[in-house]
CSV table of C-alpha atoms in Angstrom, one decimal:
chain,number,residue,atom,x,y,z
A,66,UNK,CA,-0.1,0.0,0.1
A,67,UNK,CA,1.7,2.9,-1.2
A,68,UNK,CA,-0.5,5.4,0.2
A,69,UNK,CA,-4.2,5.1,1.6
A,70,UNK,CA,-6.7,3.3,-0.7
A,71,UNK,CA,-3.6,2.6,-3.5
A,72,UNK,CA,-2.3,-0.8,-3.5
A,73,UNK,CA,0.5,-2.1,-5.9
A,74,UNK,CA,1.9,-5.8,-6.7
A,75,UNK,CA,5.2,-5.8,-7.1
A,76,UNK,CA,7.4,-9.2,-8.7
A,77,UNK,CA,10.4,-9.6,-5.9
A,78,UNK,CA,13.1,-12.0,-5.4
A,79,UNK,CA,12.4,-15.3,-3.1
A,80,UNK,CA,14.2,-14.8,-0.2
A,81,UNK,CA,18.0,-16.4,0.3
A,82,UNK,CA,19.7,-18.7,2.2
A,83,UNK,CA,18.2,-19.3,5.3
A,84,UNK,CA,19.7,-18.9,8.9
A,85,UNK,CA,20.5,-21.4,11.0
A,86,UNK,CA,16.8,-20.6,13.4
A,87,UNK,CA,15.0,-19.6,10.1
A,88,UNK,CA,11.7,-21.3,8.4
A,89,UNK,CA,10.4,-20.4,5.7
A,90,UNK,CA,6.8,-20.4,5.0
A,91,UNK,CA,4.1,-20.3,2.2
A,92,UNK,CA,1.6,-18.3,3.0
A,93,UNK,CA,-1.5,-19.4,2.2
A,94,UNK,CA,-4.3,-17.3,3.6
A,95,UNK,CA,-4.8,-13.5,4.9
A,96,UNK,CA,-7.2,-12.3,7.4
A,97,UNK,CA,-7.9,-8.3,6.3
A,98,UNK,CA,-8.4,-6.9,10.2
A,99,UNK,CA,-10.1,-3.7,11.5
A,100,UNK,CA,-6.5,-2.0,12.0
A,101,UNK,CA,-5.5,-2.7,8.0
A,102,UNK,CA,-9.1,-1.1,7.4
A,103,UNK,CA,-7.1,2.2,9.1
A,104,UNK,CA,-4.2,1.9,7.1
A,105,UNK,CA,-6.4,1.6,4.6
A,106,UNK,CA,-8.2,5.2,5.6
A,107,UNK,CA,-5.1,6.2,6.2
A,108,UNK,CA,-6.1,6.7,10.0
A,109,UNK,CA,-3.7,4.1,11.7
A,110,UNK,CA,-2.1,6.0,14.3
A,111,UNK,CA,1.4,4.2,13.9
A,112,UNK,CA,1.7,3.5,10.4
A,113,UNK,CA,4.2,4.9,7.9
A,114,UNK,CA,3.9,4.1,3.8
A,115,UNK,CA,4.5,2.6,1.8
A,116,UNK,CA,3.5,-0.6,3.6
A,117,UNK,CA,3.6,-4.6,2.9
A,118,UNK,CA,0.7,-5.5,4.8
A,119,UNK,CA,-0.9,-9.1,6.5
A,120,UNK,CA,-0.2,-10.0,9.8
A,121,UNK,CA,-2.9,-13.0,10.4
A,122,UNK,CA,-2.3,-15.8,8.2
A,123,UNK,CA,-1.9,-19.1,7.9
A,124,UNK,CA,1.1,-20.8,5.7
A,125,UNK,CA,2.6,-24.2,5.3
A,126,UNK,CA,6.4,-24.5,5.8
A,127,UNK,CA,7.9,-24.6,2.8
A,128,UNK,CA,12.1,-25.2,4.4
A,129,UNK,CA,13.6,-25.0,7.7
A,130,UNK,CA,17.5,-23.6,8.5
A,131,UNK,CA,19.6,-26.8,9.8
A,132,UNK,CA,18.9,-26.0,13.6
A,133,UNK,CA,15.3,-25.8,13.2
A,134,UNK,CA,13.5,-28.8,15.3
A,135,UNK,CA,10.0,-27.3,16.2
A,136,UNK,CA,8.5,-27.5,12.4
A,137,UNK,CA,9.4,-29.7,9.3
A,138,UNK,CA,8.5,-28.8,5.6
A,139,UNK,CA,4.4,-29.1,5.1
A,140,UNK,CA,3.6,-28.7,8.2
A,141,UNK,CA,0.7,-25.8,8.6
A,142,UNK,CA,2.1,-23.2,10.6
A,143,UNK,CA,1.8,-19.0,12.0
A,144,UNK,CA,3.7,-17.1,13.6
A,145,UNK,CA,3.6,-13.7,15.8
A,146,UNK,CA,4.1,-10.7,13.6
A,147,UNK,CA,5.9,-8.7,16.4
A,148,UNK,CA,9.8,-7.5,16.3
A,149,UNK,CA,11.1,-6.7,19.1
A,150,UNK,CA,14.4,-5.3,20.9
A,151,UNK,CA,15.1,-8.2,23.7
A,152,UNK,CA,16.9,-5.5,25.5
A,153,UNK,CA,14.0,-3.1,26.9
A,154,UNK,CA,12.8,-3.2,30.1
A,155,UNK,CA,9.4,-4.8,28.9
A,156,UNK,CA,11.2,-7.5,26.8
A,157,UNK,CA,13.2,-8.6,30.0
A,158,UNK,CA,10.4,-9.0,32.2
A,159,UNK,CA,8.9,-11.0,29.6
A,160,UNK,CA,6.3,-8.1,28.5
A,161,UNK,CA,8.0,-7.7,25.0
A,162,UNK,CA,4.3,-7.7,23.4
A,163,UNK,CA,5.0,-4.3,25.0
A,164,UNK,CA,8.3,-3.7,23.9
A,165,UNK,CA,10.0,-0.3,23.6
A,166,UNK,CA,10.9,-0.6,20.0
A,167,UNK,CA,8.2,-2.7,19.1
A,168,UNK,CA,7.5,-2.8,15.1
A,169,UNK,CA,4.9,-4.9,13.8
A,170,UNK,CA,4.8,-7.2,10.5
A,171,UNK,CA,2.3,-5.3,8.4
A,172,UNK,CA,2.2,-2.0,9.9
A,173,UNK,CA,6.2,-0.7,10.8
A,174,UNK,CA,7.3,-3.5,8.7
A,175,UNK,CA,7.2,-5.4,5.8
A,176,UNK,CA,3.8,-7.8,6.7
A,177,UNK,CA,3.0,-11.4,4.7
A,178,UNK,CA,1.0,-10.0,1.7
A,179,UNK,CA,3.6,-12.7,-0.3
A,180,UNK,CA,4.1,-15.6,-1.7
A,181,UNK,CA,7.3,-16.8,0.5
A,182,UNK,CA,8.2,-15.6,4.1
A,183,UNK,CA,10.8,-15.7,6.6
A,184,UNK,CA,10.1,-15.9,10.3
A,185,UNK,CA,12.5,-16.9,12.8
A,186,UNK,CA,11.8,-20.2,14.9
A,187,UNK,CA,11.0,-18.4,18.0
A,188,UNK,CA,7.9,-17.0,16.6
A,189,UNK,CA,6.5,-20.0,14.9
A,190,UNK,CA,3.0,-21.9,16.7
A,191,UNK,CA,2.3,-24.9,14.7
A,192,UNK,CA,-1.3,-26.0,14.3
A,193,UNK,CA,-2.9,-29.2,13.8
A,194,UNK,CA,-4.3,-30.7,10.6
A,195,UNK,CA,-7.6,-31.1,11.5
A,196,UNK,CA,-7.9,-26.8,11.9
A,197,UNK,CA,-8.3,-25.5,8.4
A,198,UNK,CA,-6.3,-23.3,6.6
A,199,UNK,CA,-8.6,-20.7,7.5
A,200,UNK,CA,-9.0,-21.3,11.1
A,201,UNK,CA,-5.5,-20.8,11.4
A,202,UNK,CA,-5.2,-17.5,9.9
A,203,UNK,CA,-8.0,-16.7,13.0
A,204,UNK,CA,-5.4,-18.3,15.4
A,205,UNK,CA,-4.0,-14.3,15.4
A,206,UNK,CA,-7.7,-12.2,16.5
A,207,UNK,CA,-7.7,-15.2,18.3
A,208,UNK,CA,-4.5,-14.6,20.4
A,209,UNK,CA,-6.1,-11.2,21.0
A,210,UNK,CA,-9.0,-12.2,22.7
A,211,UNK,CA,-6.6,-14.8,24.9
A,212,UNK,CA,-4.2,-12.4,25.9
A,213,UNK,CA,-6.8,-9.7,26.8
A,214,UNK,CA,-9.2,-12.0,29.0
A,215,UNK,CA,-6.2,-12.6,30.8
A,216,UNK,CA,-5.4,-8.7,31.8
A,217,UNK,CA,-7.8,-9.1,34.8
A,218,UNK,CA,-6.8,-10.6,37.8
A,219,UNK,CA,-10.0,-12.4,37.8
A,220,UNK,CA,-12.7,-13.4,35.2
A,221,UNK,CA,-13.8,-16.4,36.7
A,222,UNK,CA,-17.6,-16.2,38.2
A,223,UNK,CA,-17.8,-12.3,36.7
A,224,UNK,CA,-20.1,-10.7,34.7
A,225,UNK,CA,-18.8,-8.9,31.5
A,226,UNK,CA,-20.0,-6.9,29.1
A,227,UNK,CA,-17.8,-6.6,25.6
A,228,UNK,CA,-18.8,-3.3,23.7
A,229,UNK,CA,-18.4,-4.4,20.1
A,230,UNK,CA,-19.1,-6.9,17.8
A,231,UNK,CA,-16.5,-7.0,15.5
A,232,UNK,CA,-14.4,-10.1,15.2
A,233,UNK,CA,-11.7,-8.9,18.0
A,234,UNK,CA,-15.0,-8.4,20.1
A,235,UNK,CA,-16.8,-11.8,19.3
A,236,UNK,CA,-13.4,-13.7,20.1
A,237,UNK,CA,-12.7,-11.9,23.7
A,238,UNK,CA,-16.6,-12.9,24.1
A,239,UNK,CA,-16.1,-16.4,24.1
A,240,UNK,CA,-13.2,-16.1,25.4
A,241,UNK,CA,-14.7,-14.8,28.3
A,242,UNK,CA,-17.1,-17.5,28.7
A,243,UNK,CA,-14.8,-20.2,28.1
A,244,UNK,CA,-12.4,-18.9,30.6
A,245,UNK,CA,-15.5,-18.8,33.4
A,246,UNK,CA,-17.1,-15.5,33.6
A,247,UNK,CA,-20.5,-16.1,35.2
A,248,UNK,CA,-22.9,-13.9,32.1
A,249,UNK,CA,-21.6,-12.2,29.5
A,250,UNK,CA,-22.8,-9.6,27.5
A,251,UNK,CA,-21.6,-8.7,24.0
A,252,UNK,CA,-23.2,-5.4,22.6
A,253,UNK,CA,-23.4,-3.3,19.2
A,254,UNK,CA,-25.3,-1.4,16.9
A,255,UNK,CA,-25.0,-4.0,14.3
A,256,UNK,CA,-28.3,-7.0,14.6
A,257,UNK,CA,-25.6,-8.9,11.9
A,258,UNK,CA,-23.0,-8.8,14.2
A,259,UNK,CA,-25.4,-9.9,17.1
A,260,UNK,CA,-26.6,-12.4,15.4
A,261,UNK,CA,-23.1,-14.2,14.5
A,262,UNK,CA,-22.6,-13.5,18.0
A,263,UNK,CA,-25.1,-15.7,19.2
A,264,UNK,CA,-23.9,-18.3,16.5
A,265,UNK,CA,-20.5,-18.3,18.3
A,266,UNK,CA,-22.3,-19.2,21.4
A,267,UNK,CA,-22.7,-16.0,23.3
A,268,UNK,CA,-26.3,-16.2,24.2
A,269,UNK,CA,-26.4,-11.9,26.0
A,270,UNK,CA,-26.5,-9.6,23.3
A,271,UNK,CA,-27.7,-5.9,22.9
A,272,UNK,CA,-28.0,-3.8,20.1
A,273,UNK,CA,-27.9,-0.5,21.3
A,274,UNK,CA,-29.6,1.3,19.0
A,275,UNK,CA,-32.7,-0.1,19.8
A,276,UNK,CA,-32.4,-0.2,23.4
A,277,UNK,CA,-30.2,1.8,25.9
A,278,UNK,CA,-27.2,0.4,27.3
A,279,UNK,CA,-28.7,0.9,31.0
A,280,UNK,CA,-31.9,-0.8,30.0
A,281,UNK,CA,-29.6,-3.7,28.7
A,282,UNK,CA,-27.4,-3.7,31.7
A,283,UNK,CA,-31.0,-4.2,34.1
A,284,UNK,CA,-32.0,-6.7,32.2
A,285,UNK,CA,-29.6,-9.2,31.4
A,286,UNK,CA,-27.4,-8.9,34.3
A,287,UNK,CA,-30.4,-8.1,37.1
A,288,UNK,CA,-28.8,-6.3,40.3
A,289,UNK,CA,-25.8,-7.9,40.0
A,290,UNK,CA,-24.3,-6.0,37.5
A,291,UNK,CA,-21.1,-6.0,35.3
A,292,UNK,CA,-17.6,-5.9,36.9
A,293,UNK,CA,-15.8,-6.2,33.7
A,294,UNK,CA,-16.0,-4.7,30.8
A,295,UNK,CA,-13.9,-4.3,27.6
A,296,UNK,CA,-13.9,-2.0,25.4
A,297,UNK,CA,-13.9,-3.1,21.1
A,298,UNK,CA,-15.3,-0.9,19.5
A,299,UNK,CA,-12.8,2.6,20.1
A,300,UNK,CA,-15.5,5.1,20.2
A,301,UNK,CA,-16.3,7.5,22.8
A,302,UNK,CA,-19.4,6.4,23.7
A,303,UNK,CA,-19.0,3.4,24.4
A,304,UNK,CA,-16.0,3.9,26.9
A,305,UNK,CA,-18.4,6.1,28.7
A,306,UNK,CA,-21.3,4.0,29.5
A,307,UNK,CA,-19.0,1.5,30.3
A,308,UNK,CA,-17.3,3.7,32.7
A,309,UNK,CA,-20.4,5.0,33.9
A,310,UNK,CA,-22.1,1.4,34.5
A,311,UNK,CA,-19.4,-0.7,35.3
A,312,UNK,CA,-19.5,-1.7,39.3
A,313,UNK,CA,-17.5,0.6,41.5
A,314,UNK,CA,-13.9,-0.9,41.7
A,315,UNK,CA,-14.3,-2.4,38.4
A,316,UNK,CA,-12.2,-3.1,35.4
A,317,UNK,CA,-12.1,-1.8,31.5
A,318,UNK,CA,-10.2,-3.0,29.3
A,319,UNK,CA,-9.0,-1.1,26.3
A,320,UNK,CA,-9.2,-3.0,23.6
A,321,UNK,CA,-10.1,-0.2,20.4
A,322,UNK,CA,-8.1,1.5,18.6
A,323,UNK,CA,-9.4,5.1,18.6
A,324,UNK,CA,-9.5,7.6,15.4
A,325,UNK,CA,-9.9,10.1,17.9
A,326,UNK,CA,-8.2,10.1,21.1
A,327,UNK,CA,-11.3,10.1,24.5
A,328,UNK,CA,-12.0,12.2,26.6
A,329,UNK,CA,-11.9,10.2,29.9
A,330,UNK,CA,-13.5,11.9,33.4
A,331,UNK,CA,-10.5,11.4,36.1
A,332,UNK,CA,-12.0,12.4,39.0
A,333,UNK,CA,-15.1,9.8,38.2
A,334,UNK,CA,-12.4,7.4,37.5
A,335,UNK,CA,-10.6,8.2,41.1
A,336,UNK,CA,-13.8,8.4,42.5
A,337,UNK,CA,-15.0,4.8,41.5
A,338,UNK,CA,-12.0,3.4,41.7
A,339,UNK,CA,-11.8,1.6,38.6
A,340,UNK,CA,-8.9,-0.5,36.8
A,341,UNK,CA,-8.2,0.5,33.5
A,342,UNK,CA,-5.9,-1.9,31.8
A,343,UNK,CA,-4.7,-1.5,28.1
A,344,UNK,CA,-4.3,-4.6,25.8
A,345,UNK,CA,-1.5,-5.0,23.2
A,346,UNK,CA,-1.7,-7.5,21.0
A,347,UNK,CA,-0.2,-11.2,22.6
A,348,UNK,CA,2.4,-13.2,23.6
A,349,UNK,CA,3.6,-16.5,22.5
A,350,UNK,CA,1.1,-18.6,25.6
A,351,UNK,CA,-1.6,-16.4,23.5
A,352,UNK,CA,-0.8,-18.1,20.3
A,353,UNK,CA,-0.8,-21.4,21.8
A,354,UNK,CA,-4.1,-20.9,23.8
A,355,UNK,CA,-5.6,-20.3,20.6
A,356,UNK,CA,-4.6,-23.0,18.1
A,357,UNK,CA,-5.7,-25.5,21.7
A,358,UNK,CA,-9.0,-23.6,21.9
A,359,UNK,CA,-9.9,-23.9,18.3
A,360,UNK,CA,-8.5,-27.0,17.4
A,361,UNK,CA,-10.8,-28.1,20.5
A,362,UNK,CA,-13.8,-26.5,19.0
A,363,UNK,CA,-14.3,-23.8,22.4
A,364,UNK,CA,-14.0,-21.4,20.3
A,365,UNK,CA,-15.8,-20.8,17.2
A,366,UNK,CA,-15.2,-19.0,14.2
A,367,UNK,CA,-17.0,-20.8,11.1
A,368,UNK,CA,-19.7,-18.2,11.5
A,369,UNK,CA,-16.7,-15.1,11.5
A,370,UNK,CA,-15.7,-16.1,7.9
A,371,UNK,CA,-17.7,-13.5,5.3
A,372,UNK,CA,-16.4,-14.5,2.1
A,373,UNK,CA,-12.8,-14.7,0.5
A,374,UNK,CA,-10.3,-12.9,-2.2
A,375,UNK,CA,-7.8,-14.5,-4.8
A,376,UNK,CA,-4.5,-12.3,-3.7
A,377,UNK,CA,-4.7,-10.1,-6.9
A,378,UNK,CA,-8.0,-8.7,-6.3
A,379,UNK,CA,-6.9,-7.4,-2.6
A,380,UNK,CA,-8.1,-3.8,-3.4
A,381,UNK,CA,-11.1,-5.5,-4.2
A,382,UNK,CA,-11.3,-7.2,-0.8
A,383,UNK,CA,-11.1,-3.5,0.8
A,384,UNK,CA,-13.6,-2.0,-1.3
A,385,UNK,CA,-16.0,-5.7,-0.4
A,386,UNK,CA,-15.8,-4.3,3.3
A,387,UNK,CA,-16.5,-1.0,2.6
A,388,UNK,CA,-19.5,-1.4,0.7
A,389,UNK,CA,-20.8,-4.5,3.3
A,390,UNK,CA,-20.2,-2.1,6.1
A,391,UNK,CA,-21.7,-4.1,9.1
A,392,UNK,CA,-22.5,-7.0,7.3
A,393,UNK,CA,-18.5,-8.4,6.8
A,394,UNK,CA,-16.6,-9.6,9.4
A,395,UNK,CA,-13.7,-11.5,8.6
A,396,UNK,CA,-13.0,-11.2,5.3
A,397,UNK,CA,-9.9,-13.9,4.0
A,398,UNK,CA,-7.4,-13.6,1.0
A,399,UNK,CA,-6.4,-16.6,-0.7
A,400,UNK,CA,-2.7,-17.4,-2.3
């Protein structure tokens, strides 16, 4: 993508000889992410142009370096897109997803929208033959759900609200349920997305266009209310209602990418002793949890798959997402 909305295709040389710890992947499926759409619109706050996109994907192992032991040619795999320094404070304490020099392939570094792609073995995650290539490309967004639901100290037994029923919000809701939340309610302004949530096993849904957030909370949770909120919509009003109605001393986890910085009532936050957690991508264990949950059927991905486009129709895929709006969930690129 050379500038917002402009895509060029180029012939490039195949990768050269692999280093001992490297793996050559043949890319098979690429998922189009909401963050990719922000780049398409020129509204992603941390992406320069030109950029080769693609960060959620599935692949077949093509070749391996001499010292690689985790994978063999022919295996199905994906990999984390994070490039980290390994030397800063966050990296040294294992919080490398928040590396102070973090670059993400597909945003600040070239992504996987190419036939062949080289990654080091330590970022590789294998998935079983029982999973489809489409499910393999869903590991990355599922890992976001895995990581964010681990950000709060206690989730088990709590009532949970997720604002935003797009792919990420849906997967967060599924992970919250799988990890023992008492009741899970997901909200959106789209009946279509809420129907997809129900197909994925989320019983509590609320369209805040047709019923107020307050009424929906009262109806679903009763006097218990909710203790944890996940903000996956990236809009001011969504953050506002979570802060206003979460139980005092409760927690809000921020996942949404805001095109405009929201205003936060810090006095209210302090008086209610709210806990606000950022959630940045994932770590290796989150990818592994995503594989386990998807392969076991505890996380459902099929209803999220809207359609697919061949690689040379990348721009048409973006236009489809634009035209379909709220009725587009996960669009795949096939190589």
